[in-house]
mmCIF file of C-alpha atoms in Angstrom:
data_model
loop_
_atom_site.group_PDB
_atom_site.id
_atom_site.type_symbol
_atom_site.label_atom_id
_atom_site.label_comp_id
_atom_site.label_asym_id
_atom_site.label_seq_id
_atom_site.Cartn_x
_atom_site.Cartn_y
_atom_site.Cartn_z
ATOM 1 C CA MET P 1 -19.451 -19.353 5.798
ATOM 2 C CA ILE P 2 -20.261 -15.981 4.246
ATOM 3 C CA LEU P 3 -16.794 -15.393 2.591
ATOM 4 C CA THR P 4 -14.018 -17.616 1.394
ATOM 5 C CA LYS P 5 -10.350 -16.944 1.637
ATOM 6 C CA THR P 6 -10.426 -15.760 -2.009
ATOM 7 C CA ASP P 7 -13.320 -13.371 -1.251
ATOM 8 C CA THR P 8 -11.483 -11.820 1.729
ATOM 9 C CA ASP P 9 -8.358 -11.350 -0.299
ATOM 10 C CA LYS P 10 -10.347 -9.604 -2.967
ATOM 11 C CA MET P 11 -12.150 -7.383 -0.477
ATOM 12 C CA ARG P 12 -8.972 -6.538 1.283
ATOM 13 C CA GLY P 13 -7.635 -5.455 -2.063
ATOM 14 C CA VAL P 14 -10.571 -2.951 -2.413
ATOM 15 C CA ALA P 15 -10.120 -1.899 1.109
ATOM 16 C CA ILE P 16 -6.401 -0.939 0.756
ATOM 17 C CA LEU P 17 -7.150 0.915 -2.587
ATOM 18 C CA LEU P 18 -10.018 2.810 -0.782
ATOM 19 C CA ILE P 19 -7.577 3.743 2.113
ATOM 20 C CA MET P 20 -4.644 4.799 -0.252
ATOM 21 C CA LEU P 21 -6.876 6.954 -2.452
ATOM 22 C CA HIS P 22 -8.650 8.467 0.509
ATOM 23 C CA ASN P 23 -5.260 9.446 2.048
ATOM 24 C CA TYR P 24 -4.263 10.993 -1.283
ATOM 25 C CA PHE P 25 -7.512 12.802 -2.272
ATOM 26 C CA HIS P 26 -8.428 14.278 1.168
ATOM 27 C CA PHE P 27 -5.182 16.300 0.964
ATOM 28 C CA LEU P 28 -6.166 17.989 -2.282
ATOM 29 C CA ASP P 29 -7.382 21.499 -2.372
ATOM 30 C CA GLY P 30 -11.251 21.594 -2.288
ATOM 31 C CA SER P 31 -11.615 18.451 -0.208
ATOM 32 C CA MET P 32 -14.943 18.569 1.608
ATOM 33 C CA GLY P 33 -13.487 16.517 4.392
ATOM 34 C CA GLU P 34 -15.028 13.287 6.159
ATOM 35 C CA ASN P 35 -16.692 12.260 9.302
ATOM 36 C CA GLN P 36 -14.001 9.739 10.356
ATOM 37 C CA PHE P 37 -12.857 10.504 14.039
ATOM 38 C CA THR P 38 -15.381 13.294 14.644
ATOM 39 C CA PHE P 39 -18.880 14.041 13.454
ATOM 40 C CA ASP P 40 -19.919 17.283 11.710
ATOM 41 C CA PRO P 41 -23.642 17.197 10.590
ATOM 42 C CA GLY P 42 -22.864 19.817 7.954
ATOM 43 C CA LYS P 43 -20.311 17.815 6.016
ATOM 44 C CA PHE P 44 -22.571 15.329 4.311
ATOM 45 C CA PRO P 45 -25.121 17.949 3.119
ATOM 46 C CA SER P 46 -22.249 20.169 1.935
ATOM 47 C CA LEU P 47 -20.844 17.263 -0.024
ATOM 48 C CA LEU P 48 -24.219 16.645 -1.684
ATOM 49 C CA ASN P 49 -24.499 20.338 -2.653
ATOM 50 C CA LEU P 50 -21.031 20.378 -4.138
ATOM 51 C CA LEU P 51 -21.820 17.223 -6.267
ATOM 52 C CA ILE P 52 -25.136 18.772 -7.561
ATOM 53 C CA ASP P 53 -23.181 21.910 -8.677
ATOM 54 C CA HIS P 54 -20.108 20.147 -9.679
ATOM 55 C CA PRO P 55 -20.739 16.432 -10.627
ATOM 56 C CA SER P 56 -17.231 16.158 -12.088
ATOM 57 C CA GLU P 57 -15.991 16.076 -8.464
ATOM 58 C CA ILE P 58 -17.606 12.886 -7.658
ATOM 59 C CA ILE P 59 -14.644 10.580 -7.833
ATOM 60 C CA LYS P 60 -12.374 12.776 -5.726
ATOM 61 C CA GLN P 61 -15.041 13.526 -3.185
ATOM 62 C CA PHE P 62 -16.278 9.895 -3.004
ATOM 63 C CA PHE P 63 -12.805 8.755 -1.787
ATOM 64 C CA VAL P 64 -12.516 11.770 0.459
ATOM 65 C CA TYR P 65 -15.695 11.042 2.376
ATOM 66 C CA PHE P 66 -16.069 7.247 2.102
ATOM 67 C CA GLY P 67 -12.608 5.919 1.435
ATOM 68 C CA HIS P 68 -11.566 5.764 5.109
ATOM 69 C CA TYR P 69 -14.149 2.983 5.690
ATOM 70 C CA GLY P 70 -11.676 0.734 4.035
ATOM 71 C CA VAL P 71 -10.224 0.651 7.646
ATOM 72 C CA ALA P 72 -13.483 -0.726 8.984
ATOM 73 C CA LEU P 73 -13.152 -3.623 6.410
ATOM 74 C CA PHE P 74 -9.679 -4.389 7.612
ATOM 75 C CA PHE P 75 -10.763 -4.533 11.241
ATOM 76 C CA PHE P 76 -13.620 -6.702 10.142
ATOM 77 C CA PHE P 77 -11.474 -9.109 8.146
ATOM 78 C CA SER P 78 -8.823 -9.387 10.906
ATOM 79 C CA ALA P 79 -11.530 -10.619 13.372
ATOM 80 C CA TYR P 80 -13.112 -12.817 10.633
ATOM 81 C CA GLY P 81 -9.750 -14.569 9.704
ATOM 82 C CA LEU P 82 -8.824 -15.087 13.360
ATOM 83 C CA THR P 83 -12.250 -16.652 14.062
ATOM 84 C CA ILE P 84 -11.855 -19.029 11.186
ATOM 85 C CA LYS P 85 -8.553 -20.102 12.724
ATOM 86 C CA TYR P 86 -9.460 -20.301 16.331
ATOM 87 C CA LYS P 87 -13.270 -20.827 16.426
ATOM 88 C CA ASN P 88 -12.929 -24.503 17.560
ATOM 89 C CA SER P 89 -9.534 -24.163 19.267
ATOM 90 C CA LYS P 90 -8.425 -23.060 22.759
ATOM 91 C CA ILE P 91 -6.172 -19.998 22.523
ATOM 92 C CA GLU P 92 -3.085 -19.715 24.721
ATOM 93 C CA TYR P 93 -3.010 -15.972 25.346
ATOM 94 C CA ILE P 94 0.789 -15.387 25.412
ATOM 95 C CA THR P 95 1.331 -17.608 22.317
ATOM 96 C CA PHE P 96 -1.483 -15.732 20.528
ATOM 97 C CA ILE P 97 0.012 -12.257 21.200
ATOM 98 C CA LYS P 98 3.509 -13.469 20.284
ATOM 99 C CA SER P 99 2.133 -14.730 16.872
ATOM 100 C CA ARG P 100 0.511 -11.343 16.223
ATOM 101 C CA PHE P 101 3.655 -9.463 16.964
ATOM 102 C CA ALA P 102 5.702 -11.736 14.891
ATOM 103 C CA LYS P 103 3.323 -11.328 11.873
ATOM 104 C CA ILE P 104 2.631 -7.552 12.013
ATOM 105 C CA TYR P 105 5.021 -5.792 14.320
ATOM 106 C CA TYR P 106 8.190 -6.616 12.535
ATOM 107 C CA PHE P 107 6.827 -4.982 9.346
ATOM 108 C CA PHE P 108 5.648 -1.988 11.195
ATOM 109 C CA PHE P 109 9.122 -1.531 12.717
ATOM 110 C CA ALA P 110 10.606 -1.822 9.247
ATOM 111 C CA GLY P 111 8.089 0.660 7.957
ATOM 112 C CA VAL P 112 9.222 3.216 10.528
ATOM 113 C CA ILE P 113 12.905 2.740 9.564
ATOM 114 C CA PHE P 114 11.921 3.080 5.874
ATOM 115 C CA TYR P 115 10.039 6.395 6.744
ATOM 116 C CA PHE P 116 13.214 7.802 8.179
ATOM 117 C CA ILE P 117 15.244 6.691 5.182
ATOM 118 C CA CYS P 118 12.839 8.394 2.862
ATOM 119 C CA LYS P 119 12.610 11.469 5.079
ATOM 120 C CA TYR P 120 16.291 12.189 5.143
ATOM 121 C CA ALA P 121 16.832 11.291 1.630
ATOM 122 C CA PHE P 122 14.227 13.763 0.497
ATOM 123 C CA ALA P 123 15.953 16.379 2.846
ATOM 124 C CA PHE P 124 19.250 15.720 1.277
ATOM 125 C CA TYR P 125 17.941 15.927 -2.257
ATOM 126 C CA ASP P 126 16.151 19.198 -1.497
ATOM 127 C CA HIS P 127 19.137 20.587 0.385
ATOM 128 C CA THR P 128 16.963 21.199 3.503
ATOM 129 C CA THR P 129 17.937 20.695 7.102
ATOM 130 C CA ASP P 130 15.734 18.513 9.196
ATOM 131 C CA PRO P 131 17.707 17.325 12.213
ATOM 132 C CA PHE P 132 16.859 14.290 14.285
ATOM 133 C CA THR P 133 15.875 16.022 17.520
ATOM 134 C CA VAL P 134 15.230 14.481 21.008
ATOM 135 C CA ASP P 135 11.535 15.400 20.428
ATOM 136 C CA LEU P 136 11.357 13.416 17.351
ATOM 137 C CA LEU P 137 13.128 10.573 19.035
ATOM 138 C CA TRP P 138 10.572 10.459 21.747
ATOM 139 C CA ARG P 139 7.677 10.665 19.361
ATOM 140 C CA THR P 140 9.184 7.782 17.442
ATOM 141 C CA ILE P 141 9.606 5.681 20.618
ATOM 142 C CA LEU P 142 6.021 6.567 21.513
ATOM 143 C CA LYS P 143 4.786 5.385 18.110
ATOM 144 C CA LEU P 144 6.767 2.147 18.170
ATOM 145 C CA SER P 145 5.506 1.385 21.771
ATOM 146 C CA LEU P 146 1.919 1.506 20.285
ATOM 147 C CA LEU P 147 0.905 4.066 22.992
ATOM 148 C CA SER P 148 0.669 7.176 20.882
ATOM 149 C CA ASN P 149 -3.010 6.645 20.295
ATOM 150 C CA ILE P 150 -3.559 6.470 24.035
ATOM 151 C CA THR P 151 -1.649 9.813 24.631
ATOM 152 C CA GLY P 152 -3.512 11.684 22.032
ATOM 153 C CA ASN P 153 -0.780 11.507 19.358
ATOM 154 C CA ALA P 154 -2.380 8.978 17.071
ATOM 155 C CA LEU P 155 -1.721 10.851 13.867
ATOM 156 C CA ASP P 156 1.881 11.753 14.757
ATOM 157 C CA ILE P 157 4.911 10.793 12.431
ATOM 158 C CA CYS P 158 2.655 9.154 9.751
ATOM 159 C CA GLY P 159 -1.128 9.701 10.080
ATOM 160 C CA PRO P 160 -2.367 6.296 8.793
ATOM 161 C CA TRP P 161 -0.322 4.436 11.344
ATOM 162 C CA TRP P 162 -2.829 5.050 13.976
ATOM 163 C CA PHE P 163 -4.509 1.838 12.722
ATOM 164 C CA ILE P 164 -1.552 -0.320 13.823
ATOM 165 C CA SER P 165 -1.915 0.639 17.513
ATOM 166 C CA VAL P 166 -5.704 0.009 17.527
ATOM 167 C CA LEU P 167 -5.222 -3.390 15.743
ATOM 168 C CA PHE P 168 -2.925 -4.494 18.492
ATOM 169 C CA GLN P 169 -5.387 -3.255 21.086
ATOM 170 C CA LEU P 170 -7.924 -5.464 19.397
ATOM 171 C CA TYR P 171 -5.518 -8.356 19.411
ATOM 172 C CA PHE P 172 -5.030 -8.063 23.054
ATOM 173 C CA LEU P 173 -8.862 -8.298 23.529
ATOM 174 C CA TYR P 174 -9.481 -11.074 20.939
ATOM 175 C CA PRO P 175 -8.793 -14.127 23.059
ATOM 176 C CA LEU P 176 -11.374 -12.865 25.577
ATOM 177 C CA LEU P 177 -13.918 -11.726 22.979
ATOM 178 C CA ILE P 178 -13.953 -15.175 21.234
ATOM 179 C CA ARG P 179 -15.103 -16.729 24.567
ATOM 180 C CA LEU P 180 -18.229 -14.634 24.797
ATOM 181 C CA LYS P 181 -21.523 -15.806 23.493
ATOM 182 C CA SER P 182 -23.230 -14.027 20.582
ATOM 183 C CA LYS P 183 -25.757 -12.220 22.789
ATOM 184 C CA GLN P 184 -22.811 -10.944 25.008
ATOM 185 C CA LEU P 185 -21.034 -9.719 21.916
ATOM 186 C CA LEU P 186 -24.066 -7.926 20.784
ATOM 187 C CA ILE P 187 -24.450 -6.216 24.113
ATOM 188 C CA LEU P 188 -20.794 -5.105 24.096
ATOM 189 C CA MET P 189 -21.280 -3.626 20.550
ATOM 190 C CA SER P 190 -24.345 -1.698 21.837
ATOM 191 C CA VAL P 191 -22.278 -0.466 24.923
ATOM 192 C CA CYS P 192 -19.525 0.809 22.514
ATOM 193 C CA TRP P 193 -22.008 2.663 20.439
ATOM 194 C CA ILE P 194 -23.609 4.279 23.389
ATOM 195 C CA ALA P 195 -20.158 5.199 24.699
ATOM 196 C CA GLN P 196 -19.351 6.798 21.387
ATOM 197 C CA LEU P 197 -22.481 8.883 21.451
ATOM 198 C CA LEU P 198 -21.922 9.898 25.026
ATOM 199 C CA VAL P 199 -18.436 11.158 24.410
ATOM 200 C CA LEU P 200 -19.392 12.891 21.230
ATOM 201 C CA HIS P 201 -22.230 14.953 22.917
ATOM 202 C CA LEU P 202 -20.954 15.265 26.489
ATOM 203 C CA SER P 203 -17.196 15.646 25.954
ATOM 204 C CA PRO P 204 -16.663 16.260 22.218
ATOM 205 C CA TYR P 205 -12.994 17.341 22.773
ATOM 206 C CA TYR P 206 -12.135 13.682 23.519
ATOM 207 C CA ILE P 207 -14.060 12.051 20.695
ATOM 208 C CA GLN P 208 -11.005 11.854 18.431
ATOM 209 C CA ARG P 209 -8.923 10.117 21.066
ATOM 210 C CA PHE P 210 -11.938 7.797 21.704
ATOM 211 C CA MET P 211 -12.201 6.948 18.057
ATOM 212 C CA THR P 212 -8.517 6.386 17.463
ATOM 213 C CA ASN P 213 -8.549 3.613 20.149
ATOM 214 C CA PHE P 214 -10.222 0.260 20.324
ATOM 215 C CA PRO P 215 -13.728 1.463 21.651
ATOM 216 C CA GLY P 216 -14.286 3.250 18.323
ATOM 217 C CA HIS P 217 -13.682 0.062 16.255
ATOM 218 C CA LEU P 218 -14.692 -2.662 18.571
ATOM 219 C CA PRO P 219 -18.174 -3.029 16.877
ATOM 220 C CA VAL P 220 -16.768 -3.846 13.417
ATOM 221 C CA PHE P 221 -14.225 -6.153 14.998
ATOM 222 C CA ILE P 222 -17.021 -7.983 16.921
ATOM 223 C CA ALA P 223 -19.047 -8.168 13.708
ATOM 224 C CA GLY P 224 -16.222 -10.278 12.170
ATOM 225 C CA ILE P 225 -16.475 -12.643 15.048
ATOM 226 C CA LEU P 226 -20.328 -12.816 14.965
ATOM 227 C CA CYS P 227 -20.381 -13.652 11.276
ATOM 228 C CA LEU P 228 -18.811 -17.023 12.114
ATOM 229 C CA LYS P 229 -20.326 -17.508 15.579
ATOM 230 C CA THR P 230 -23.825 -17.269 14.130
ATOM 231 C CA ASP P 231 -22.984 -19.009 10.860
ATOM 232 C CA ILE P 232 -24.406 -16.175 8.704
ATOM 233 C CA GLU P 233 -24.460 -17.551 5.159
ATOM 234 C CA SER P 234 -25.400 -14.371 3.102
ATOM 235 C CA VAL P 235 -26.415 -10.821 3.217
ATOM 236 C CA ASN P 236 -29.887 -10.370 1.673
ATOM 237 C CA ILE P 237 -31.389 -7.332 -0.062
ATOM 238 C CA LYS P 238 -33.271 -6.252 3.102
ATOM 239 C CA ALA P 239 -30.070 -6.027 5.092
ATOM 240 C CA PHE P 240 -28.327 -4.229 2.192
ATOM 241 C CA THR P 241 -31.209 -1.705 1.937
ATOM 242 C CA GLY P 242 -31.150 -1.179 5.753
ATOM 243 C CA ALA P 243 -27.443 -0.563 5.595
ATOM 244 C CA LEU P 244 -27.778 2.008 2.895
ATOM 245 C CA ILE P 245 -30.437 3.784 4.851
ATOM 246 C CA VAL P 246 -28.118 3.801 8.013
ATOM 247 C CA ILE P 247 -25.239 5.165 5.920
ATOM 248 C CA VAL P 248 -27.401 7.969 4.421
ATOM 249 C CA ILE P 249 -29.063 8.997 7.656
ATOM 250 C CA GLY P 250 -25.719 8.745 9.377
ATOM 251 C CA GLY P 251 -24.486 11.578 7.320
ATOM 252 C CA PHE P 252 -27.019 13.970 8.990
ATOM 253 C CA TYR P 253 -27.490 12.415 12.476
ATOM 254 C CA SER P 254 -24.958 11.165 15.019
ATOM 255 C CA LEU P 255 -27.222 8.465 16.225
ATOM 256 C CA CYS P 256 -26.770 6.586 12.985
ATOM 257 C CA TRP P 257 -23.162 7.924 12.372
ATOM 258 C CA VAL P 258 -21.747 5.516 14.963
ATOM 259 C CA LEU P 259 -23.576 2.591 13.108
ATOM 260 C CA ILE P 260 -22.085 3.423 9.727
ATOM 261 C CA PRO P 261 -18.908 1.187 9.827
ATOM 262 C CA VAL P 262 -20.941 -1.924 10.481
ATOM 263 C CA ALA P 263 -23.423 -0.863 7.796
ATOM 264 C CA VAL P 264 -20.513 -0.327 5.387
ATOM 265 C CA ILE P 265 -19.492 -3.960 6.097
ATOM 266 C CA ILE P 266 -22.965 -5.345 5.341
ATOM 267 C CA ALA P 267 -23.359 -3.239 2.204
ATOM 268 C CA SER P 268 -19.817 -4.024 0.928
ATOM 269 C CA ILE P 269 -20.302 -7.826 1.328
ATOM 270 C CA TYR P 270 -23.690 -7.571 -0.559
ATOM 271 C CA ILE P 271 -22.228 -5.496 -3.379
ATOM 272 C CA TYR P 272 -19.185 -7.826 -3.672
ATOM 273 C CA LYS P 273 -21.368 -10.922 -3.828
ATOM 274 C CA GLN P 274 -23.297 -9.297 -6.769
ATOM 275 C CA ILE P 275 -20.166 -8.162 -8.593
ATOM 276 C CA ASP P 276 -17.806 -11.037 -8.197
ATOM 277 C CA PRO P 277 -19.465 -13.414 -10.609
ATOM 278 C CA LEU P 278 -19.155 -10.651 -13.251
ATOM 279 C CA MET P 279 -15.402 -9.923 -12.535
ATOM 280 C CA GLY P 280 -12.946 -10.878 -15.192
ATOM 281 C CA LYS P 281 -9.933 -13.147 -14.358
ATOM 282 C CA TYR P 282 -7.596 -10.207 -14.402
ATOM 283 C CA THR P 283 -9.703 -7.999 -12.269
ATOM 284 C CA GLY P 284 -9.780 -10.689 -9.606
ATOM 285 C CA ARG P 285 -6.021 -11.231 -9.799
ATOM 286 C CA PHE P 286 -5.509 -7.490 -9.475
ATOM 287 C CA LEU P 287 -7.560 -7.290 -6.304
ATOM 288 C CA ILE P 288 -6.129 -10.419 -4.789
ATOM 289 C CA PHE P 289 -2.577 -9.048 -5.447
ATOM 290 C CA PHE P 290 -3.486 -5.820 -3.528
ATOM 291 C CA GLY P 291 -5.245 -7.847 -0.815
ATOM 292 C CA LYS P 292 -2.356 -10.134 -0.141
ATOM 293 C CA ASN P 293 0.164 -7.377 -0.076
ATOM 294 C CA SER P 294 -1.957 -4.761 1.706
ATOM 295 C CA ILE P 295 0.151 -4.479 4.866
ATOM 296 C CA TYR P 296 3.213 -3.321 2.763
ATOM 297 C CA PHE P 297 1.219 -0.754 0.782
ATOM 298 C CA PHE P 298 -0.472 0.503 3.919
ATOM 299 C CA LEU P 299 2.805 1.044 5.864
ATOM 300 C CA ILE P 300 4.523 3.215 3.184
ATOM 301 C CA HIS P 301 1.814 5.115 1.323
ATOM 302 C CA GLY P 302 1.142 7.720 4.006
ATOM 303 C CA PHE P 303 4.548 9.321 3.833
ATOM 304 C CA LEU P 304 4.933 9.065 0.073
ATOM 305 C CA ARG P 305 1.884 10.921 -1.107
ATOM 306 C CA THR P 306 3.050 14.515 -0.942
ATOM 307 C CA PRO P 307 4.667 14.872 -4.397
ATOM 308 C CA PHE P 308 1.485 13.450 -5.813
ATOM 309 C CA VAL P 309 -0.725 15.897 -4.050
ATOM 310 C CA SER P 310 1.300 18.723 -5.488
ATOM 311 C CA ILE P 311 0.731 17.330 -9.011
ATOM 312 C CA GLY P 312 -2.968 16.646 -8.284
ATOM 313 C CA ASN P 313 -3.651 20.205 -7.234
ATOM 314 C CA ARG P 314 -2.899 21.414 -10.683
ATOM 315 C CA SER P 315 -6.447 20.594 -12.103
ATOM 316 C CA LEU P 316 -9.200 18.014 -11.947
ATOM 317 C CA LEU P 317 -7.593 15.891 -14.685
ATOM 318 C CA MET P 318 -4.100 15.984 -13.116
ATOM 319 C CA SER P 319 -5.769 14.945 -9.723
ATOM 320 C CA LEU P 320 -6.878 11.650 -11.412
ATOM 321 C CA VAL P 321 -3.642 11.161 -13.317
ATOM 322 C CA ALA P 322 -1.630 11.815 -10.085
ATOM 323 C CA ALA P 323 -3.963 9.245 -8.250
ATOM 324 C CA ILE P 324 -3.016 6.546 -10.839
ATOM 325 C CA LEU P 325 0.667 7.478 -10.575
ATOM 326 C CA PHE P 326 0.489 7.346 -6.789
ATOM 327 C CA ILE P 327 -1.038 3.801 -6.837
ATOM 328 C CA ALA P 328 1.606 2.743 -9.325
ATOM 329 C CA CYS P 329 4.494 4.188 -7.367
ATOM 330 C CA ILE P 330 3.244 2.645 -4.053
ATOM 331 C CA THR P 331 2.910 -0.690 -5.787
ATOM 332 C CA GLY P 332 6.479 -0.695 -7.030
ATOM 333 C CA LEU P 333 7.996 0.646 -3.767
ATOM 334 C CA GLY P 334 5.631 -1.660 -1.742
ATOM 335 C CA MET P 335 7.113 -4.706 -3.494
ATOM 336 C CA ILE P 336 10.671 -3.506 -3.037
ATOM 337 C CA PHE P 337 9.897 -2.970 0.671
ATOM 338 C CA LYS P 338 8.272 -6.299 0.938
ATOM 339 C CA TYR P 339 11.119 -8.375 -0.534
ATOM 340 C CA THR P 340 13.915 -6.364 1.149
ATOM 341 C CA VAL P 341 12.263 -6.689 4.663
ATOM 342 C CA ASN P 342 11.510 -10.416 4.084
ATOM 343 C CA PHE P 343 15.074 -10.978 2.925
ATOM 344 C CA ILE P 344 16.484 -9.405 6.008
ATOM 345 C CA LYS P 345 14.083 -11.288 8.189
ATOM 346 C CA ASN P 346 15.107 -14.613 6.562
ATOM 347 C CA LYS P 347 18.793 -13.789 7.023
ATOM 348 C CA ILE P 348 18.379 -12.957 10.711
ATOM 349 C CA THR P 349 16.339 -16.073 11.468
ATOM 350 C CA GLU P 350 18.736 -18.465 9.680
#
């Protein structure tokens, strides 16, 4: 086994920090943007030119361009954890789906309620009017139905929540995927990559919808299954070097861009394995804390970043200060959200 439970908790901690800081920094003025749902061959060269002229921008632009790959880590670890649990077990489809809804959907539903509490509390504080319209009700129902990604409204209500819909799409597929042999899974990965390239070049208008649904993320999900199906024990320096080459070339050419998420997984595991023995006790605990509580931080951070973006736009220094304040705020509110929602859940199930 390439990663233990402690390893995955630490790496989930890294992933959620990447995602939160990405979703903060890419809203700041001067953000170079990222190749997440679409591909622009000019973005990566522009980023390199900016960093040559303004090296002080490296922290901000790193999270802008690369931070969203924390999502790929989450998809990978979701499949990895499920495969540890079900590798040698027979999955009863309905029972499996019910367990996924019981574990994730309840918190998603609570996150939507918390969003509206915050939305109208801020409106009351600012003395602004923001009525709950029929249109907003419909958009909320669409989001809760997990169908908003399919209809092309993936980033509606709260942008980062597009992830939840894709996660459940992959859950629906998992009991079928785990039955496939390794060669069949590799073929399916290749089909997804080819499909991404075909949509990107033949029908670019639909590439964002494609990438905000399961075909855009199935390869990294499959990678999590393959790690255990093939009993991979480690990532060596050759695999790491190859992954770095793919990441760099993928900034210039779409042929490699579609491979970057899997390359990021390979590179991240290698780097983690090199750094982990050097981590202090408190660093490890810090990452485990964020990893174990990542779902709570993920659900609330997207709609609480706006005040910190305003602070961060004042100067380069303030952008870093605001980033730290943002993480601290989400940590505190995330814990309040966690214990409140779990308290209500326990009362309901008593």
